[in-house]
Coordinates of N, CA, C and O in Angstrom, one line a residue:
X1 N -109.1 81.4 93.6 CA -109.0 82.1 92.3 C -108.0 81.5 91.5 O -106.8 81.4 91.9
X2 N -108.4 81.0 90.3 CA -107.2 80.5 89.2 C -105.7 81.7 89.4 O -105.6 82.9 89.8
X3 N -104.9 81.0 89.1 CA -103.8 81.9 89.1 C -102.6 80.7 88.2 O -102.4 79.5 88.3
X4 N -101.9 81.7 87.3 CA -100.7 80.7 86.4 C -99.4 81.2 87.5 O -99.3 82.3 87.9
X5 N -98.5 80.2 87.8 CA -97.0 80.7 88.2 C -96.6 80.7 86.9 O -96.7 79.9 86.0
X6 N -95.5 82.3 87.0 CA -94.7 82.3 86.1 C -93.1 82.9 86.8 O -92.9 84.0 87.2
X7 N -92.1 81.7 86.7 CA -91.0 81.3 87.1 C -89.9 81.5 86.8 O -89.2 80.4 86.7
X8 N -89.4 82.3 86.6 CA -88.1 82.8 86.0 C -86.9 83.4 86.6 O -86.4 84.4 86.1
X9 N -86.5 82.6 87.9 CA -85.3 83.0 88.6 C -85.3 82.2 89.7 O -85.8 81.1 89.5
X10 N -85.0 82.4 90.9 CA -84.8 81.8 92.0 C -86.6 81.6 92.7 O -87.3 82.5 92.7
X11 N -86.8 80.4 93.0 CA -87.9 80.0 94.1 C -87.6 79.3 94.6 O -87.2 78.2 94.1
X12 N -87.8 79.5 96.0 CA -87.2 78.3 97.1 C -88.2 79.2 98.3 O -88.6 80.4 98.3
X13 N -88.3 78.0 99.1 CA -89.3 78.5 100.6 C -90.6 79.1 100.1 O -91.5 78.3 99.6
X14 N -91.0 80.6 100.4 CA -91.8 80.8 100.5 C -92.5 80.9 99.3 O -93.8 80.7 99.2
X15 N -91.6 81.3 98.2 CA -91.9 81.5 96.6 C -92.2 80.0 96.2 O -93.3 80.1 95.6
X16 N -91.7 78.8 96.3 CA -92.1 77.9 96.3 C -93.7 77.9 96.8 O -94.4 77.8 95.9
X17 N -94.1 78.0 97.7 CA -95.7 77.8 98.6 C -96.6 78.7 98.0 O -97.8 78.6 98.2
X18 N -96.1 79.8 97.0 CA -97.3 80.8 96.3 C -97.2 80.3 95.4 O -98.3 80.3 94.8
X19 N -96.2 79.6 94.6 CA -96.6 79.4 92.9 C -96.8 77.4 92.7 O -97.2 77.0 91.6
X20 N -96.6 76.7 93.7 CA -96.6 75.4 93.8 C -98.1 75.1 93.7 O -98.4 73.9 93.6
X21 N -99.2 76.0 93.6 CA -100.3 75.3 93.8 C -101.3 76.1 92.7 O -102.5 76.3 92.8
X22 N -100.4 76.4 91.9 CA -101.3 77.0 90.5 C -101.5 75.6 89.6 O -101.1 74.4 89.8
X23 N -102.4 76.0 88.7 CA -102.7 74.6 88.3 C -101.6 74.5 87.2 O -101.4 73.4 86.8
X24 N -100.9 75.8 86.5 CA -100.1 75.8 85.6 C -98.9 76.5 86.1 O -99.1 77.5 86.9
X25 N -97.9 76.2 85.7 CA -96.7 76.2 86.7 C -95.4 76.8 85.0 O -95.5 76.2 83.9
X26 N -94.8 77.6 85.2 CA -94.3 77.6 83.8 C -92.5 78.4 84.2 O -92.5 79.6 84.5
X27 N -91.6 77.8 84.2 CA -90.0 78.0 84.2 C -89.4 78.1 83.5 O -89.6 77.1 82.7
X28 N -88.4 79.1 83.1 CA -87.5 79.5 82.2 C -85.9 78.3 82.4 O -85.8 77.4 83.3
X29 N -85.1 78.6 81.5 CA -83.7 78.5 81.7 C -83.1 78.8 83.2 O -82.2 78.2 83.8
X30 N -83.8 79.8 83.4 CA -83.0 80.6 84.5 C -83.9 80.4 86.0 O -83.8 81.1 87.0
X31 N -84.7 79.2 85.9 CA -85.1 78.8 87.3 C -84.5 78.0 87.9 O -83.8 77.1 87.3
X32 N -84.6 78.3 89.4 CA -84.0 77.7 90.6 C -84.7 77.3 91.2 O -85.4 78.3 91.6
X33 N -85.0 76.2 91.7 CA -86.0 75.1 92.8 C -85.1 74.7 94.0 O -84.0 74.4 93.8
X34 N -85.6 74.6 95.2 CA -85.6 74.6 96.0 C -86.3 74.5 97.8 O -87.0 75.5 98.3
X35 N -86.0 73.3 98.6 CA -86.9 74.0 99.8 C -86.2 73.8 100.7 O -86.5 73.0 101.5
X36 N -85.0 74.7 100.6 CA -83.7 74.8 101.9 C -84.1 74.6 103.0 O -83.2 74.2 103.7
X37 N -85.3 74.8 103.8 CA -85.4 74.8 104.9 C -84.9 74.1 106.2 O -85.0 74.5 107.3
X38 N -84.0 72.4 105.8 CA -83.7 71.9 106.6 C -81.9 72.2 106.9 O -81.1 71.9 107.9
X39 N -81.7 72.9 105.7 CA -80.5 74.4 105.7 C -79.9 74.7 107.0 O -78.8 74.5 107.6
X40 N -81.4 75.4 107.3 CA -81.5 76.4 108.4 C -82.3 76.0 109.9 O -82.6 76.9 110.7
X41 N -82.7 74.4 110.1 CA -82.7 74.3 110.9 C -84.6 74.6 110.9 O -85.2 74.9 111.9
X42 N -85.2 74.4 110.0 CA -86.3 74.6 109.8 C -86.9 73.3 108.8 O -86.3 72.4 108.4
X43 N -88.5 73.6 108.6 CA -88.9 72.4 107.7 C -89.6 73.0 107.1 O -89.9 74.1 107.5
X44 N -90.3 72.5 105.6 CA -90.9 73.3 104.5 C -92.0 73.3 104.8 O -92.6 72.2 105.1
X45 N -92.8 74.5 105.0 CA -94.0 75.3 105.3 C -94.4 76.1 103.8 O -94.0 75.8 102.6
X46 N -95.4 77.0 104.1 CA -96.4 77.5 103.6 C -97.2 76.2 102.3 O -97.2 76.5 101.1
X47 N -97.7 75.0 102.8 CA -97.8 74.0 101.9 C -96.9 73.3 101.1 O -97.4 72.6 100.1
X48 N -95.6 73.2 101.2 CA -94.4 72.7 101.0 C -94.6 71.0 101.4 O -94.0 70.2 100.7
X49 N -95.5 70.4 102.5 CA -95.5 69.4 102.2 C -96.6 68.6 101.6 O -96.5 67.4 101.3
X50 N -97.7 69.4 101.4 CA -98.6 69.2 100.2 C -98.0 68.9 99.1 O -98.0 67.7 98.7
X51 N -97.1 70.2 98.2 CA -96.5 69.7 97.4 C -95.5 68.4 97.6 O -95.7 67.3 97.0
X52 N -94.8 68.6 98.1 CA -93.5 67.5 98.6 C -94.2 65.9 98.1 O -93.8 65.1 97.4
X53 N -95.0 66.0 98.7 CA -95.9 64.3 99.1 C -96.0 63.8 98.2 O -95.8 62.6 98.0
X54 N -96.6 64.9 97.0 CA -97.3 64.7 96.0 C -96.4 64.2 94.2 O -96.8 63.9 93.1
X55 N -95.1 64.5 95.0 CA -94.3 64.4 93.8 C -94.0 62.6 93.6 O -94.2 61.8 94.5
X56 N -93.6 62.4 92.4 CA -93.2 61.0 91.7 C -92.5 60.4 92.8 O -91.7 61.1 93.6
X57 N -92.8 58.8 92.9 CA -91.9 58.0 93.8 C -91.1 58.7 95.1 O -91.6 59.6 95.7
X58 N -90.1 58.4 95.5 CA -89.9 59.6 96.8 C -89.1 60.6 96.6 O -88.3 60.9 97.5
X59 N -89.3 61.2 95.4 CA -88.6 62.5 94.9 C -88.9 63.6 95.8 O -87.9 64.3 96.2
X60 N -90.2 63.8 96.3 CA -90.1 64.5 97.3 C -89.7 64.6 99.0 O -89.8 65.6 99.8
X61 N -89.4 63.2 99.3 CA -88.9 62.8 100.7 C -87.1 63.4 99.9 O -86.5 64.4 100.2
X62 N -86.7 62.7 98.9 CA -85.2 62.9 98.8 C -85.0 64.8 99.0 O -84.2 65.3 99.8
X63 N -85.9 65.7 97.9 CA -85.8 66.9 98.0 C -86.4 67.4 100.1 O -85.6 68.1 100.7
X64 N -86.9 67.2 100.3 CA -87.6 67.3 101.5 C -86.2 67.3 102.3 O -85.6 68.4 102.4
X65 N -85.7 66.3 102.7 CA -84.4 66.2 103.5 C -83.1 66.6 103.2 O -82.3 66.8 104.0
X66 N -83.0 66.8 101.7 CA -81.5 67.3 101.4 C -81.6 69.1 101.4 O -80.8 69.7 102.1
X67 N -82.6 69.6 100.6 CA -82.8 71.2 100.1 C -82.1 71.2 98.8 O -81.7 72.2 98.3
X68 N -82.1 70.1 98.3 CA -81.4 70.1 96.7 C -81.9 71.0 95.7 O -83.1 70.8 95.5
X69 N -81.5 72.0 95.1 CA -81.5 72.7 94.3 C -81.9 72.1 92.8 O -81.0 71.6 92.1
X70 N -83.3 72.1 92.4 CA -83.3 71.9 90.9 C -83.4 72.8 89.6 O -84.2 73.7 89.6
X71 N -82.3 72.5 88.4 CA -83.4 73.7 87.7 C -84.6 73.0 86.5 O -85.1 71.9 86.5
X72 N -84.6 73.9 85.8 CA -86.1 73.8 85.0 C -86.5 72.1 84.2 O -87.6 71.5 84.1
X73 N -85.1 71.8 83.7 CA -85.5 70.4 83.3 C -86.3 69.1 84.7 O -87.4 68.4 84.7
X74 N -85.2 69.2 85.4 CA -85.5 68.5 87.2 C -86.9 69.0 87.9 O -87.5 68.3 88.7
X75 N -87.3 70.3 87.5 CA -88.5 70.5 87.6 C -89.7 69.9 87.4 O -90.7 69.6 88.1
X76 N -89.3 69.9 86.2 CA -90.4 69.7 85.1 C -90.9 67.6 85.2 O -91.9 67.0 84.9
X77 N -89.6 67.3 85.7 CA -89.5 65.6 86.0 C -89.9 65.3 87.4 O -90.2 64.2 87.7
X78 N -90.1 66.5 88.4 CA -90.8 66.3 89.8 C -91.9 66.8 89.6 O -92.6 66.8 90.6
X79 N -92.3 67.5 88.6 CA -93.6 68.2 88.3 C -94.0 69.1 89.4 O -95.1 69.2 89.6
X80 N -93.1 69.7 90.0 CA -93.0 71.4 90.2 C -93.7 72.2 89.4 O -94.5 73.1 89.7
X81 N -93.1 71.7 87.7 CA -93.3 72.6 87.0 C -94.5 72.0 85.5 O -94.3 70.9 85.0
X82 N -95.0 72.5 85.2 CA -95.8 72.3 84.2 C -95.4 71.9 82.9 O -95.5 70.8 82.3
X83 N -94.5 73.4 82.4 CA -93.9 73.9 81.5 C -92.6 74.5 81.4 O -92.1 74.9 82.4
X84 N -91.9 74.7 80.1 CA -90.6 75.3 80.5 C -90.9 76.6 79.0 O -91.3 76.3 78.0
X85 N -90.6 77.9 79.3 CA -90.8 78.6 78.6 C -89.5 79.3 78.1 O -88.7 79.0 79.0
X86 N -89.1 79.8 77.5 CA -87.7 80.6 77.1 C -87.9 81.9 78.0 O -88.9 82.6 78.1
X87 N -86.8 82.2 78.6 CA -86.9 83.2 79.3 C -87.4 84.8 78.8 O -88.1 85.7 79.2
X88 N -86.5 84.5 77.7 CA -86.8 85.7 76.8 C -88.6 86.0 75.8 O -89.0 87.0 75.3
X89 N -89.1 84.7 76.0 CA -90.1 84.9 76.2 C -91.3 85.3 76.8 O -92.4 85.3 76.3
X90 N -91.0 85.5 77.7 CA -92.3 85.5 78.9 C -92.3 86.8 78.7 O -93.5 86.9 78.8
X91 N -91.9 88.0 78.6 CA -92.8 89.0 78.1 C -94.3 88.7 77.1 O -95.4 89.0 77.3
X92 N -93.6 88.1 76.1 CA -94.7 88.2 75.1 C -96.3 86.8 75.6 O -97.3 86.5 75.1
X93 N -95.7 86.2 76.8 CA -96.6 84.9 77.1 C -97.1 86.0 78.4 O -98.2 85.7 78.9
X94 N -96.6 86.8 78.8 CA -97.2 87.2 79.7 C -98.3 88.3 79.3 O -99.1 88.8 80.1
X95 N -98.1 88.7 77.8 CA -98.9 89.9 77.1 C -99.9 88.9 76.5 O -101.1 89.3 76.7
X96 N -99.8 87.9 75.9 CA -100.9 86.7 75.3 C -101.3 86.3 76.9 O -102.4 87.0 76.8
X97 N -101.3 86.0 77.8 CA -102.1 85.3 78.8 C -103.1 87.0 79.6 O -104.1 86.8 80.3
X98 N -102.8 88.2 79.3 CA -103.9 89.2 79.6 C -104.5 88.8 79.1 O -105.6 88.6 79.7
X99 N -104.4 88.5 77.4 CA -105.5 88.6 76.6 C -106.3 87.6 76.4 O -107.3 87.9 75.7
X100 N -106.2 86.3 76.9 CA -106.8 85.2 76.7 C -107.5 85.1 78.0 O -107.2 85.6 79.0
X101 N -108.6 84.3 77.6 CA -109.6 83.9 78.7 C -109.2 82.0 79.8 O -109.4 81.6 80.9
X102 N -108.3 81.4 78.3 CA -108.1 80.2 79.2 C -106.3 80.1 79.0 O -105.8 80.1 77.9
X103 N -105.5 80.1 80.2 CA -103.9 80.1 80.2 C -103.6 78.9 79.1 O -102.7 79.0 78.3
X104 N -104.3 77.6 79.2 CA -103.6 76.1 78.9 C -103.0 76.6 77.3 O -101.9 77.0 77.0
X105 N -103.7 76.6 76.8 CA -103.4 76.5 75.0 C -102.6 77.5 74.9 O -101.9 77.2 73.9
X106 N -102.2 78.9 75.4 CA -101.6 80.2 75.6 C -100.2 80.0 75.9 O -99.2 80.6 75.4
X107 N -100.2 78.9 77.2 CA -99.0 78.3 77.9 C -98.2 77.1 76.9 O -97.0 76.8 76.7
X108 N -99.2 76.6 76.3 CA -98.9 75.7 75.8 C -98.4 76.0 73.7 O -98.3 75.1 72.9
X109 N -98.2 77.4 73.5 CA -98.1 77.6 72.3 C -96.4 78.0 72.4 O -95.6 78.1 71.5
X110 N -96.2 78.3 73.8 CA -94.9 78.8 74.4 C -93.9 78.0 74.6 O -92.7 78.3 74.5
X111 N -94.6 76.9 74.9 CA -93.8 75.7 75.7 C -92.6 75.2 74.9 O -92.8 75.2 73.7
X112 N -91.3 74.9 75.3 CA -90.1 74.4 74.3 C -90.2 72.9 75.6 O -90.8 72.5 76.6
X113 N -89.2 72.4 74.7 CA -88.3 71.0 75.6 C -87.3 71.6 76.2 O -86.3 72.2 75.8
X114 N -87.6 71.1 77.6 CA -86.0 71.7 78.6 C -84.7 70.7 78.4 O -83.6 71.0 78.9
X115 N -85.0 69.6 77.7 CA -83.9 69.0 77.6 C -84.2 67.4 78.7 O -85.2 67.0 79.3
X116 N -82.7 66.8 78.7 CA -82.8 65.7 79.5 C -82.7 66.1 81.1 O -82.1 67.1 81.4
X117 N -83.4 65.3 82.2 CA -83.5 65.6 83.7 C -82.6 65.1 83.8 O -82.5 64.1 83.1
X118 N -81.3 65.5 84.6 CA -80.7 64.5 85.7 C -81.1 63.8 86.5 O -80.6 62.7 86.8
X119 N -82.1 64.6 87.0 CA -82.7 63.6 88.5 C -83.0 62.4 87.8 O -82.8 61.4 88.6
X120 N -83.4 62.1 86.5 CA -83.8 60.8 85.9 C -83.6 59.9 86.1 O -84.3 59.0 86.4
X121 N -82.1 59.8 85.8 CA -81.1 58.8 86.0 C -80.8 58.9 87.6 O -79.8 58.2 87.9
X122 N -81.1 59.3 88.4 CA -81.3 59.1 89.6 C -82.3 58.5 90.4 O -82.2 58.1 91.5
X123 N -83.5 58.6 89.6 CA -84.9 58.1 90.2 C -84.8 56.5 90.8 O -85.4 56.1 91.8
X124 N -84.3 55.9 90.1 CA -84.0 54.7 90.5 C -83.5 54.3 91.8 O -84.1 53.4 92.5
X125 N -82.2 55.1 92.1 CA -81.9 55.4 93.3 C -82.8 55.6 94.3 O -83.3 54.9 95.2
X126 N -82.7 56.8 94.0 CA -84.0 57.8 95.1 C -85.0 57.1 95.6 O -85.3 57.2 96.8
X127 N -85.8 56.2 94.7 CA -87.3 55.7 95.0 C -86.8 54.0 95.3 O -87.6 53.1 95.2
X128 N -85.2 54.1 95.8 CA -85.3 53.1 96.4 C -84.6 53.0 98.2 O -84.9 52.2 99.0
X129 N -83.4 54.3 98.1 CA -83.1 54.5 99.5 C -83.8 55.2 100.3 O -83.7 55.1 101.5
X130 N -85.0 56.4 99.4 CA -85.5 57.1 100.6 C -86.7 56.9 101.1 O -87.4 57.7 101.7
X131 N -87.0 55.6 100.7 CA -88.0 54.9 101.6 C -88.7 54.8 102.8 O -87.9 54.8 103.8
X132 N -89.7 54.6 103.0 CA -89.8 54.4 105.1 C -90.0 55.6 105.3 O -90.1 56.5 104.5
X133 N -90.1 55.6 107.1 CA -90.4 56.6 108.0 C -89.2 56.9 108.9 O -89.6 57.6 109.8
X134 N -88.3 56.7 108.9 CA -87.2 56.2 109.4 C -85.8 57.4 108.6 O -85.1 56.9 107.7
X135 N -85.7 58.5 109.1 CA -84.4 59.4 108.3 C -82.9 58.5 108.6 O -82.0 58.5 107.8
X136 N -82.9 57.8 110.0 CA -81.6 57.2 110.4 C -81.3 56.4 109.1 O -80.3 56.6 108.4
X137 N -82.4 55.5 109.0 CA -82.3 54.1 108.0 C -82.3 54.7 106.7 O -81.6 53.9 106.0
X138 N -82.5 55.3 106.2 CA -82.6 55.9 105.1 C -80.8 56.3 104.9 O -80.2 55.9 103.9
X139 N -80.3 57.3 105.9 CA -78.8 57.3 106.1 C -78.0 56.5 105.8 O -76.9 56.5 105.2
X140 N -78.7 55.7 106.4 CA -77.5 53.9 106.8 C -77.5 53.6 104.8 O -76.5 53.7 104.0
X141 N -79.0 53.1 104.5 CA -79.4 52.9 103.0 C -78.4 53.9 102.2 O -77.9 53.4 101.2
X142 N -78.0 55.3 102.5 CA -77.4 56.0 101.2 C -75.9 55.9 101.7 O -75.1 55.9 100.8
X143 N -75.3 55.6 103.0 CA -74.0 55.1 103.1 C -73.4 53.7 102.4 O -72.4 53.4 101.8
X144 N -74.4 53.1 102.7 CA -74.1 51.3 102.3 C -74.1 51.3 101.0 O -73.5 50.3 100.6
X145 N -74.8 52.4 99.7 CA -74.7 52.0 98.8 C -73.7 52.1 98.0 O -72.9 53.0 98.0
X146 N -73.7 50.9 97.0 CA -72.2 50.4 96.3 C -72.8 51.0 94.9 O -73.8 51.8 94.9
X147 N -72.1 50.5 93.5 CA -72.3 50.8 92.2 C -71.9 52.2 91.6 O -71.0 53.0 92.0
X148 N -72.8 52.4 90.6 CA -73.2 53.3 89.7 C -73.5 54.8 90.5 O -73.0 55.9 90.2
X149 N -74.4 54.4 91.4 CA -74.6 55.3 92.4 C -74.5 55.8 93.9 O -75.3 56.4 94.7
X150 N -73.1 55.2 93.8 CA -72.2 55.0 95.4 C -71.9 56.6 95.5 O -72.4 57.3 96.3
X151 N -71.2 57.0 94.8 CA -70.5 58.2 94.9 C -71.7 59.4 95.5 O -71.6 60.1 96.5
X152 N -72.6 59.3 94.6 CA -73.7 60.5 94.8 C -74.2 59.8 96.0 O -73.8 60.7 96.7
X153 N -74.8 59.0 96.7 CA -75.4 58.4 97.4 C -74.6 58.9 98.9 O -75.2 59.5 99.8
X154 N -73.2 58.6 98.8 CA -72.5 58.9 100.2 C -72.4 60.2 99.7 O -71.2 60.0 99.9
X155 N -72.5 61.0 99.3 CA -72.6 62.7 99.0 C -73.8 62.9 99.7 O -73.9 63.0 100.9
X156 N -74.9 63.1 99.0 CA -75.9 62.9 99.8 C -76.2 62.9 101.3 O -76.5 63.9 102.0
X157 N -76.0 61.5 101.7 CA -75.7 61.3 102.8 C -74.5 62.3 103.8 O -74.9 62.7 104.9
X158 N -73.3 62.6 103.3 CA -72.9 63.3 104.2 C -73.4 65.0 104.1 O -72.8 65.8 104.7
X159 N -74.7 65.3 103.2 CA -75.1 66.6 103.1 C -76.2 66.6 104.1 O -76.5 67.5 104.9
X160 N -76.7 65.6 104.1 CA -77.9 65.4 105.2 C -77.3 65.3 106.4 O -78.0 65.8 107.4
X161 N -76.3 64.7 106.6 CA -75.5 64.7 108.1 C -75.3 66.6 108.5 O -75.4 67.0 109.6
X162 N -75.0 67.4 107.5 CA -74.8 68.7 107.9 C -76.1 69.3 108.2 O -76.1 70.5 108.4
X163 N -77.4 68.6 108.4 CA -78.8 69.7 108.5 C -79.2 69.2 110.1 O -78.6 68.3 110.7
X164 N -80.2 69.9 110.6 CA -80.0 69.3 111.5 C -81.1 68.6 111.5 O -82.2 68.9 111.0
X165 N -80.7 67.4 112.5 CA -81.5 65.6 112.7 C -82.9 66.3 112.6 O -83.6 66.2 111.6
X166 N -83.4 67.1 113.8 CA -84.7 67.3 114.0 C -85.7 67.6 112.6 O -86.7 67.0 112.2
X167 N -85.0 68.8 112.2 CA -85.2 69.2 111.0 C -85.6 68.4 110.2 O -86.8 68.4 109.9
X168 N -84.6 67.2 109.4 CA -84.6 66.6 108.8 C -85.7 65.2 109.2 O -86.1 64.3 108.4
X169 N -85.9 65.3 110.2 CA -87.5 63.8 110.5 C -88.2 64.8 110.7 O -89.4 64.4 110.7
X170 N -88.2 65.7 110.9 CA -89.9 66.6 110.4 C -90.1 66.2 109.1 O -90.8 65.4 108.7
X171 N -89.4 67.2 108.5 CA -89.2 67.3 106.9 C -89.9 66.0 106.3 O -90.9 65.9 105.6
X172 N -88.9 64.9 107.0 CA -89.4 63.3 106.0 C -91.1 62.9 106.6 O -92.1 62.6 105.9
X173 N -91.0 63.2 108.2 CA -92.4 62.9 108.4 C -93.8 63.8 107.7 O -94.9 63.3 107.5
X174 N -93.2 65.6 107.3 CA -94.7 65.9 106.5 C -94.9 65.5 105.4 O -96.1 65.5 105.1
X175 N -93.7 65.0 104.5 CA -93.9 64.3 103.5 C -94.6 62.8 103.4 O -95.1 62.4 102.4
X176 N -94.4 62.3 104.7 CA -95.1 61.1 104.9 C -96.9 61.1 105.0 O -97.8 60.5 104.4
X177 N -96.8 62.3 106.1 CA -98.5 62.6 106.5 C -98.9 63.3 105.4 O -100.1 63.2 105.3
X178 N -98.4 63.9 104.5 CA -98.8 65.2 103.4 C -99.9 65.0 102.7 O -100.8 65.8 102.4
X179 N -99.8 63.7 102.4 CA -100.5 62.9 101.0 C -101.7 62.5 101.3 O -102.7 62.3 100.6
X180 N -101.5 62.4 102.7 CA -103.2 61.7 102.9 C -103.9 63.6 103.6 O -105.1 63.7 103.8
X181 N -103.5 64.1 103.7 CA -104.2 65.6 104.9 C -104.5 66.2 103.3 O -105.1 67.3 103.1

């Protein structure tokens, strides 16, 4: 059955897995992204690596292994998210989408610019240490790195050293297998 997510606060885990596979995806100011699971010693479920796999370059192996927290702009650049709506509006988008028969043009009369991604200026990075099948190598890749993005890189790296190992090569392996199942 069609269904729009409408996103306006914290999703992570399981809230992630109900609204990740609408075809329109729509986040306020006040969204939180997320898929902690390697947190706690766990790996992202309820379709978590469907989505994961499916995101730009290895944006989804880097979120997959860290549980990095994005909001609505970083969303919208991993394409989590569709759209970004004003928070304060989604009453009235949520009173226009009863009444309409198709969400897109309805979603899209709402839609503002979230602004610049951070992750942006990281993609470069990202889609170049978290490469492979390999979580060790991938480690070694975000310790070794020098420059512009040494600092975040060994950050990174010592956030991943806090999850645990197992966790973390699940994680990177359903993102591997994801794309093709």
């Amino acid at each position: 059955k069609p269904f729009t997510s409408l996103i306006d606060g914290i999703c992570m885990g399981g809230g992630v897995g109900l609204s990740a596979h609408a075809p329109i995806r729509v986040g306020s100011e006040k969204t939180l992204f997320a898929m902690p699971e390697v947190s706690i010693g766990f790996f992202p479920d309820v379709g978590g690596s469907h989505m994961l796999s499916r995101m730009p370059g290895e944006t989804g192996a880097y979120l997959a292994m860290t549980g990095t927290r994005l909001k609505v702009a970083d969303c919208l650049a991993v394409e989590f998210l569709t759209h970004h709506v004003a928070s304060a509006d989604f009453p009235a988008l949520l009173a226009a989408l009863e009444a309409a028969s198709d969400p897109a043009p309805v979603v899209a009369r709402f839609a503002r610019d979230a602004g610049e991604a951070p992750i942006s200026a990281l993609r470069p990075a990202i889609d170049r240490l978290f490469t492979g099948d390999d979580p060790v190598a991938i480690l070694a890749r975000l310790e070794a790195e020098t420059g512009a993005t040494a600092e975040w890189a060994h950050a990174t790296a010592a956030g991943i050293r806090t999850k645990s190992p197992t966790s973390v090569a699940v994680s990177l392996h359903q993102v591997r297998i994801g794309g093709a199942l």
